[in-house]
PDB file of C-alpha atoms and ligand atoms in Angstrom:
ATOM      1  CA  UNK A   1       0.025  -0.039   0.083  1.00 65.00           C
ATOM      2  CA  UNK A   2       0.722   3.783  -0.914  1.00 64.00           C
ATOM      3  CA  UNK A   3       1.971   5.442   2.161  1.00 68.00           C
ATOM      4  CA  UNK A   4      -0.425   8.606   0.892  1.00 74.00           C
ATOM      5  CA  UNK A   5      -3.009   6.152   0.325  1.00 76.00           C
ATOM      6  CA  UNK A   6      -2.518   4.891   3.841  1.00 74.00           C
ATOM      7  CA  UNK A   7      -2.392   8.304   5.514  1.00 78.00           C
ATOM      8  CA  UNK A   8      -5.541   9.323   3.858  1.00 80.00           C
ATOM      9  CA  UNK A   9      -7.096   6.185   5.174  1.00 79.00           C
ATOM     10  CA  UNK A  10      -5.493   6.525   8.900  1.00 77.00           C
ATOM     11  CA  UNK A  11      -7.211   9.959   8.800  1.00 79.00           C
ATOM     12  CA  UNK A  12     -10.626   8.563   7.206  1.00 79.00           C
ATOM     13  CA  UNK A  13     -10.603   6.238  10.181  1.00 76.00           C
ATOM     14  CA  UNK A  14     -10.380   8.293  12.877  1.00 76.00           C
ATOM     15  CA  UNK A  15      -6.988   8.796  13.186  1.00 75.00           C
ATOM     16  CA  UNK A  16      -5.072   6.128  15.170  1.00 73.00           C
ATOM     17  CA  UNK A  17      -5.377   8.377  18.890  1.00 74.00           C
ATOM     18  CA  UNK A  18      -8.322   7.394  19.294  1.00 77.00           C
ATOM     19  CA  UNK A  19      -8.570   3.640  17.437  1.00 85.00           C
ATOM     20  CA  UNK A  20      -8.620   0.713  19.742  1.00 92.00           C
ATOM     21  CA  UNK A  21      -4.636   0.145  19.298  1.00 94.00           C
ATOM     22  CA  UNK A  22      -2.340  -3.613  20.383  1.00 95.00           C
ATOM     23  CA  UNK A  23       0.625  -4.565  20.185  1.00 95.00           C
ATOM     24  CA  UNK A  24       1.259  -7.909  18.445  1.00 96.00           C
ATOM     25  CA  UNK A  25       3.379  -9.264  16.022  1.00 95.00           C
ATOM     26  CA  UNK A  26       2.268 -11.727  13.082  1.00 94.00           C
ATOM     27  CA  UNK A  27       2.485 -15.573  12.929  1.00 94.00           C
ATOM     28  CA  UNK A  28       0.602 -16.092  10.204  1.00 94.00           C
ATOM     29  CA  UNK A  29       0.081 -13.334   7.330  1.00 89.00           C
ATOM     30  CA  UNK A  30       1.549 -11.870   3.482  1.00 82.00           C
ATOM     31  CA  UNK A  31       4.429 -13.462   2.841  1.00 81.00           C
ATOM     32  CA  UNK A  32       6.353 -10.432   2.524  1.00 82.00           C
ATOM     33  CA  UNK A  33       6.337 -10.289   6.076  1.00 84.00           C
ATOM     34  CA  UNK A  34       8.053 -12.201   8.343  1.00 87.00           C
ATOM     35  CA  UNK A  35       6.526 -14.102  11.150  1.00 90.00           C
ATOM     36  CA  UNK A  36       7.351 -12.998  14.429  1.00 92.00           C
ATOM     37  CA  UNK A  37       7.017  -9.530  12.823  1.00 92.00           C
ATOM     38  CA  UNK A  38       5.860  -6.559  15.571  1.00 94.00           C
ATOM     39  CA  UNK A  39       2.591  -4.885  14.112  1.00 94.00           C
ATOM     40  CA  UNK A  40       0.836  -1.587  15.747  1.00 94.00           C
ATOM     41  CA  UNK A  41      -2.739  -2.860  15.253  1.00 95.00           C
ATOM     42  CA  UNK A  42      -5.532  -0.935  15.223  1.00 93.00           C
ATOM     43  CA  UNK A  43      -9.091  -1.130  15.201  1.00 94.00           C
ATOM     44  CA  UNK A  44     -10.008   2.234  12.712  1.00 91.00           C
ATOM     45  CA  UNK A  45     -13.549   3.226  12.127  1.00 90.00           C
ATOM     46  CA  UNK A  46     -13.420   2.015   8.511  1.00 87.00           C
ATOM     47  CA  UNK A  47     -10.618  -1.312   9.102  1.00 93.00           C
ATOM     48  CA  UNK A  48      -8.437  -2.406  10.500  1.00 94.00           C
ATOM     49  CA  UNK A  49      -4.586  -1.631  10.343  1.00 91.00           C
ATOM     50  CA  UNK A  50      -1.704  -3.475  10.773  1.00 92.00           C
ATOM     51  CA  UNK A  51       1.230  -0.815  11.169  1.00 90.00           C
ATOM     52  CA  UNK A  52       4.612  -3.221  10.209  1.00 87.00           C
ATOM     53  CA  UNK A  53       7.262  -0.744  11.846  1.00 76.00           C
ATOM     54  CA  UNK A  54       9.380   0.554   8.959  1.00 76.00           C
ATOM     55  CA  UNK A  55       8.088  -2.333   6.979  1.00 79.00           C
ATOM     56  CA  UNK A  56       4.689  -2.879   5.164  1.00 80.00           C
ATOM     57  CA  UNK A  57       1.067  -1.212   5.805  1.00 86.00           C
ATOM     58  CA  UNK A  58      -1.845  -4.289   5.813  1.00 89.00           C
ATOM     59  CA  UNK A  59      -5.098  -2.701   5.900  1.00 90.00           C
ATOM     60  CA  UNK A  60      -8.292  -4.662   6.141  1.00 93.00           C
ATOM     61  CA  UNK A  61     -11.374  -3.649   5.385  1.00 93.00           C
ATOM     62  CA  UNK A  62     -14.206  -4.789   8.133  1.00 95.00           C
ATOM     63  CA  UNK A  63     -16.563  -5.500   5.113  1.00 93.00           C
ATOM     64  CA  UNK A  64     -13.679  -8.093   3.785  1.00 95.00           C
ATOM     65  CA  UNK A  65     -13.944  -9.945   7.494  1.00 96.00           C
ATOM     66  CA  UNK A  66     -15.338 -13.550   6.919  1.00 95.00           C
ATOM     67  CA  UNK A  67     -14.712 -14.568  10.145  1.00 95.00           C
ATOM     68  CA  UNK A  68     -12.752 -13.512  13.484  1.00 96.00           C
ATOM     69  CA  UNK A  69     -11.326 -16.223  16.154  1.00 95.00           C
ATOM     70  CA  UNK A  70      -9.517 -15.463  19.347  1.00 95.00           C
ATOM     71  CA  UNK A  71      -7.637 -18.283  20.745  1.00 93.00           C
ATOM     72  CA  UNK A  72      -5.230 -17.939  22.973  1.00 93.00           C
ATOM     73  CA  UNK A  73      -3.529 -15.271  22.294  1.00 94.00           C
ATOM     74  CA  UNK A  74      -4.176 -15.676  18.402  1.00 96.00           C
ATOM     75  CA  UNK A  75      -6.116 -13.436  16.960  1.00 97.00           C
ATOM     76  CA  UNK A  76      -7.337 -14.992  13.554  1.00 96.00           C
ATOM     77  CA  UNK A  77      -8.984 -13.225  10.852  1.00 97.00           C
ATOM     78  CA  UNK A  78     -10.531 -14.756   7.691  1.00 96.00           C
ATOM     79  CA  UNK A  79     -11.197 -11.980   4.544  1.00 95.00           C
ATOM     80  CA  UNK A  80     -11.290 -12.086   1.207  1.00 94.00           C
ATOM     81  CA  UNK A  81      -9.145  -9.918  -1.065  1.00 86.00           C
ATOM     82  CA  UNK A  82      -9.826  -9.579  -4.890  1.00 87.00           C
ATOM     83  CA  UNK A  83     -12.272 -12.524  -4.304  1.00 88.00           C
ATOM     84  CA  UNK A  84      -9.601 -14.333  -2.762  1.00 91.00           C
ATOM     85  CA  UNK A  85      -9.722 -15.801   0.759  1.00 92.00           C
ATOM     86  CA  UNK A  86      -7.225 -15.385   2.338  1.00 93.00           C
ATOM     87  CA  UNK A  87      -6.072 -15.214   6.270  1.00 95.00           C
ATOM     88  CA  UNK A  88      -3.618 -13.792   8.895  1.00 96.00           C
ATOM     89  CA  UNK A  89      -2.863 -14.375  12.976  1.00 97.00           C
ATOM     90  CA  UNK A  90      -1.388 -11.942  14.628  1.00 96.00           C
ATOM     91  CA  UNK A  91      -0.538 -13.045  18.738  1.00 96.00           C
ATOM     92  CA  UNK A  92      -1.606 -10.547  21.242  1.00 96.00           C
ATOM     93  CA  UNK A  93      -0.037 -10.965  24.216  1.00 95.00           C
ATOM     94  CA  UNK A  94      -1.631  -8.442  26.643  1.00 95.00           C
ATOM     95  CA  UNK A  95      -5.310 -10.085  27.236  1.00 93.00           C
ATOM     96  CA  UNK A  96      -6.625  -6.814  27.362  1.00 95.00           C
ATOM     97  CA  UNK A  97      -5.501  -5.387  24.477  1.00 96.00           C
ATOM     98  CA  UNK A  98      -6.759  -8.594  22.545  1.00 96.00           C
ATOM     99  CA  UNK A  99     -10.176  -8.305  24.218  1.00 95.00           C
ATOM    100  CA  UNK A 100     -10.869  -4.768  22.794  1.00 95.00           C
ATOM    101  CA  UNK A 101      -9.820  -5.625  19.540  1.00 96.00           C
ATOM    102  CA  UNK A 102     -11.515  -9.091  19.347  1.00 97.00           C
ATOM    103  CA  UNK A 103     -14.694  -7.281  20.437  1.00 96.00           C
ATOM    104  CA  UNK A 104     -14.555  -4.289  18.030  1.00 95.00           C
ATOM    105  CA  UNK A 105     -13.892  -6.365  15.074  1.00 96.00           C
ATOM    106  CA  UNK A 106     -16.636  -8.574  15.611  1.00 96.00           C
ATOM    107  CA  UNK A 107     -18.766  -5.482  16.756  1.00 95.00           C
ATOM    108  CA  UNK A 108     -17.775  -3.656  13.881  1.00 95.00           C
ATOM    109  CA  UNK A 109     -17.832  -6.622  11.018  1.00 95.00           C
ATOM    110  CA  UNK A 110     -21.304  -7.652  12.503  1.00 94.00           C
ATOM    111  CA  UNK A 111     -19.923 -11.315  14.066  1.00 94.00           C
ATOM    112  CA  UNK A 112     -21.667 -11.198  17.287  1.00 92.00           C
ATOM    113  CA  UNK A 113     -20.461 -11.316  20.113  1.00 92.00           C
ATOM    114  CA  UNK A 114     -17.804 -14.049  21.292  1.00 92.00           C
ATOM    115  CA  UNK A 115     -15.599 -14.764  23.978  1.00 90.00           C
ATOM    116  CA  UNK A 116     -11.778 -15.874  23.721  1.00 91.00           C
ATOM    117  CA  UNK A 117     -11.319 -19.373  23.366  1.00 88.00           C
ATOM    118  CA  UNK A 118      -8.806 -20.477  26.516  1.00 83.00           C
ATOM    119  CA  UNK A 119      -6.435 -23.212  25.182  1.00 80.00           C
ATOM    120  CA  UNK A 120      -6.053 -24.279  28.940  1.00 69.00           C
ATOM    121  CA  UNK A 121     -10.314 -24.731  29.490  1.00 55.00           C
ATOM    122  CA  UNK A 122     -10.113 -27.055  26.314  1.00 53.00           C
ATOM    123  CA  UNK A 123     -13.228 -25.973  25.096  1.00 55.00           C
ATOM    124  CA  UNK A 124     -13.746 -28.253  22.370  1.00 60.00           C
ATOM    125  CA  UNK A 125     -13.297 -31.768  24.420  1.00 61.00           C
ATOM    126  CA  UNK A 126     -15.686 -30.010  26.435  1.00 64.00           C
ATOM    127  CA  UNK A 127     -18.445 -29.789  23.726  1.00 77.00           C
ATOM    128  CA  UNK A 128     -17.111 -33.630  22.459  1.00 79.00           C
ATOM    129  CA  UNK A 129     -18.435 -34.901  26.005  1.00 82.00           C
ATOM    130  CA  UNK A 130     -21.920 -33.333  24.958  1.00 85.00           C
ATOM    131  CA  UNK A 131     -21.760 -34.550  21.578  1.00 86.00           C
ATOM    132  CA  UNK A 132     -21.199 -37.764  23.435  1.00 89.00           C
ATOM    133  CA  UNK A 133     -23.890 -37.556  25.539  1.00 90.00           C
ATOM    134  CA  UNK A 134     -26.695 -36.550  23.443  1.00 91.00           C
ATOM    135  CA  UNK A 135     -25.887 -39.608  21.267  1.00 92.00           C
ATOM    136  CA  UNK A 136     -26.014 -41.699  24.019  1.00 94.00           C
ATOM    137  CA  UNK A 137     -29.714 -40.241  24.660  1.00 94.00           C
ATOM    138  CA  UNK A 138     -30.510 -41.046  21.705  1.00 94.00           C
ATOM    139  CA  UNK A 139     -29.589 -44.429  21.388  1.00 94.00           C
ATOM    140  CA  UNK A 140     -32.064 -44.734  24.429  1.00 93.00           C
ATOM    141  CA  UNK A 141     -34.900 -43.324  23.301  1.00 94.00           C
ATOM    142  CA  UNK A 142     -34.620 -45.575  19.678  1.00 94.00           C
ATOM    143  CA  UNK A 143     -33.747 -48.529  21.715  1.00 92.00           C
ATOM    144  CA  UNK A 144     -30.477 -49.171  20.157  1.00 92.00           C
ATOM    145  CA  UNK A 145     -27.977 -51.659  22.213  1.00 90.00           C
ATOM    146  CA  UNK A 146     -24.211 -50.135  22.959  1.00 93.00           C
ATOM    147  CA  UNK A 147     -21.655 -51.060  25.407  1.00 93.00           C
ATOM    148  CA  UNK A 148     -21.527 -49.232  28.437  1.00 92.00           C
ATOM    149  CA  UNK A 149     -17.301 -48.993  28.429  1.00 93.00           C
ATOM    150  CA  UNK A 150     -16.830 -47.840  25.041  1.00 94.00           C
ATOM    151  CA  UNK A 151     -20.470 -46.713  23.712  1.00 92.00           C
ATOM    152  CA  UNK A 152     -19.515 -48.735  20.787  1.00 93.00           C
ATOM    153  CA  UNK A 153     -22.754 -49.916  18.642  1.00 93.00           C
ATOM    154  CA  UNK A 154     -21.137 -53.237  17.272  1.00 93.00           C
ATOM    155  CA  UNK A 155     -21.317 -55.795  20.106  1.00 92.00           C
ATOM    156  CA  UNK A 156     -22.751 -59.283  20.030  1.00 89.00           C
ATOM    157  CA  UNK A 157     -24.793 -61.195  21.466  1.00 85.00           C
ATOM    158  CA  UNK A 158     -23.169 -64.538  22.972  1.00 77.00           C
ATOM    159  CA  UNK A 159     -25.580 -68.145  24.070  1.00 72.00           C
ATOM    160  CA  UNK A 160     -24.061 -69.345  26.839  1.00 63.00           C
ATOM    161  CA  UNK A 161     -24.092 -72.685  25.365  1.00 57.00           C
ATOM    162  CA  UNK A 162     -22.169 -74.477  28.151  1.00 52.00           C
ATOM    163  CA  UNK A 163     -24.975 -73.797  30.301  1.00 49.00           C
ATOM    164  CA  UNK A 164     -27.722 -74.787  28.235  1.00 46.00           C
ATOM    165  CA  UNK A 165     -25.375 -78.224  27.438  1.00 44.00           C
ATOM    166  CA  UNK A 166     -25.142 -78.593  30.938  1.00 45.00           C
ATOM    167  CA  UNK A 167     -29.258 -78.088  31.359  1.00 43.00           C
ATOM    168  CA  UNK A 168     -30.026 -80.617  29.075  1.00 43.00           C
ATOM    169  CA  UNK A 169     -27.974 -83.135  30.340  1.00 43.00           C
ATOM    170  CA  UNK A 170     -29.469 -82.781  34.293  1.00 42.00           C
ATOM    171  CA  UNK A 171     -32.927 -82.164  31.982  1.00 43.00           C
ATOM    172  CA  UNK A 172     -31.486 -85.431  30.407  1.00 39.00           C
ATOM    173  CA  UNK A 173     -31.362 -87.063  33.822  1.00 38.00           C
ATOM    174  CA  UNK A 174     -34.515 -85.961  35.328  1.00 39.00           C
ATOM    175  CA  UNK A 175     -37.037 -86.167  32.676  1.00 40.00           C
ATOM    176  CA  UNK A 176     -39.137 -89.845  33.387  1.00 37.00           C
ATOM    177  CA  UNK A 177     -37.807 -89.950  36.723  1.00 37.00           C
ATOM    178  CA  UNK A 178     -39.829 -88.513  39.063  1.00 41.00           C
ATOM    179  CA  UNK A 179     -37.759 -89.826  41.799  1.00 41.00           C
ATOM    180  CA  UNK A 180     -34.853 -88.386  40.978  1.00 39.00           C
ATOM    181  CA  UNK A 181     -33.621 -87.388  44.553  1.00 42.00           C
ATOM    182  CA  UNK A 182     -32.599 -84.002  42.142  1.00 41.00           C
ATOM    183  CA  UNK A 183     -35.632 -83.331  40.609  1.00 37.00           C
ATOM    184  CA  UNK A 184     -36.430 -80.922  42.435  1.00 39.00           C
ATOM    185  CA  UNK A 185     -33.143 -78.552  42.039  1.00 39.00           C
ATOM    186  CA  UNK A 186     -32.791 -80.077  38.361  1.00 39.00           C
ATOM    187  CA  UNK A 187     -36.380 -78.939  38.107  1.00 36.00           C
ATOM    188  CA  UNK A 188     -35.726 -75.594  39.989  1.00 37.00           C
ATOM    189  CA  UNK A 189     -32.180 -75.384  37.304  1.00 39.00           C
ATOM    190  CA  UNK A 190     -34.335 -76.268  34.734  1.00 38.00           C
ATOM    191  CA  UNK A 191     -37.017 -73.358  35.231  1.00 35.00           C
ATOM    192  CA  UNK A 192     -34.377 -71.550  35.404  1.00 35.00           C
ATOM    193  CA  UNK A 193     -32.570 -72.365  31.986  1.00 37.00           C
ATOM    194  CA  UNK A 194     -35.917 -71.956  30.097  1.00 35.00           C
ATOM    195  CA  UNK A 195     -36.859 -68.827  31.136  1.00 34.00           C
ATOM    196  CA  UNK A 196     -34.104 -67.541  31.859  1.00 39.00           C
ATOM    197  CA  UNK A 197     -31.073 -68.123  30.393  1.00 42.00           C
ATOM    198  CA  UNK A 198     -31.984 -68.930  27.064  1.00 39.00           C
ATOM    199  CA  UNK A 199     -33.487 -65.427  25.875  1.00 47.00           C
ATOM    200  CA  UNK A 200     -30.199 -63.810  29.002  1.00 62.00           C
ATOM    201  CA  UNK A 201     -27.232 -64.300  27.830  1.00 78.00           C
ATOM    202  CA  UNK A 202     -23.686 -62.244  27.681  1.00 86.00           C
ATOM    203  CA  UNK A 203     -23.302 -59.532  25.120  1.00 89.00           C
ATOM    204  CA  UNK A 204     -19.746 -58.971  23.711  1.00 91.00           C
ATOM    205  CA  UNK A 205     -18.724 -55.886  22.531  1.00 94.00           C
ATOM    206  CA  UNK A 206     -16.835 -55.761  19.075  1.00 93.00           C
ATOM    207  CA  UNK A 207     -14.906 -52.649  19.770  1.00 93.00           C
ATOM    208  CA  UNK A 208     -13.206 -53.171  23.286  1.00 96.00           C
ATOM    209  CA  UNK A 209     -13.882 -56.853  23.975  1.00 93.00           C
ATOM    210  CA  UNK A 210     -16.334 -55.815  27.571  1.00 93.00           C
ATOM    211  CA  UNK A 211     -18.550 -58.810  28.121  1.00 91.00           C
ATOM    212  CA  UNK A 212     -21.598 -58.165  30.377  1.00 89.00           C
ATOM    213  CA  UNK A 213     -25.284 -59.618  31.203  1.00 85.00           C
ATOM    214  CA  UNK A 214     -28.198 -58.562  29.123  1.00 76.00           C
TER     215      UNK A 214
HETATM  216 ZN1  LIG B   1     -16.839 -51.887  24.086  1.00 61.47          ZN
END
């Protein structure tokens, strides 16, 4: 940008003394500006001004800003310039300055209020947990069985063959013999096997191997 043009923009934008200011360093941006270069950021009434000390001037009109995000110390601006999508990232160490700059950019660009995302708070993980909660809620609603340990729906129903065959042996021994001393016990067991064990077996998760009873 030409010096004269820049000066004009500066004046049109209300002058830098009235503007919201932040000291930043470039984290990511145009090839001409090196990463780590100190840039004075000014939020003017007509756009965002990046004053590279002894160098290039960066000017982004509010209309060209598609999105502004702030995570930790980084302020990311996604903007379109002559139909080309661009991105620039400023690092602003002073949280007060970052807050003011971020708020005013979102305001000027009509993006709505949003808090600065704290890296330590790990917001993405939090929302993942919320997502999982909702997924499980839906499973319960739709009666979809899932592993209680890893929440996978790839589960396998195992018939308790061993117990069933044992049951049959007892049945074989008791049938036709009412005076069998084990009759009562076997009958109770048989009853138990036919009414419960035949239907209710074990379920194995194919994802984590966890087994549980239905
Ligand atoms: Zn599992």
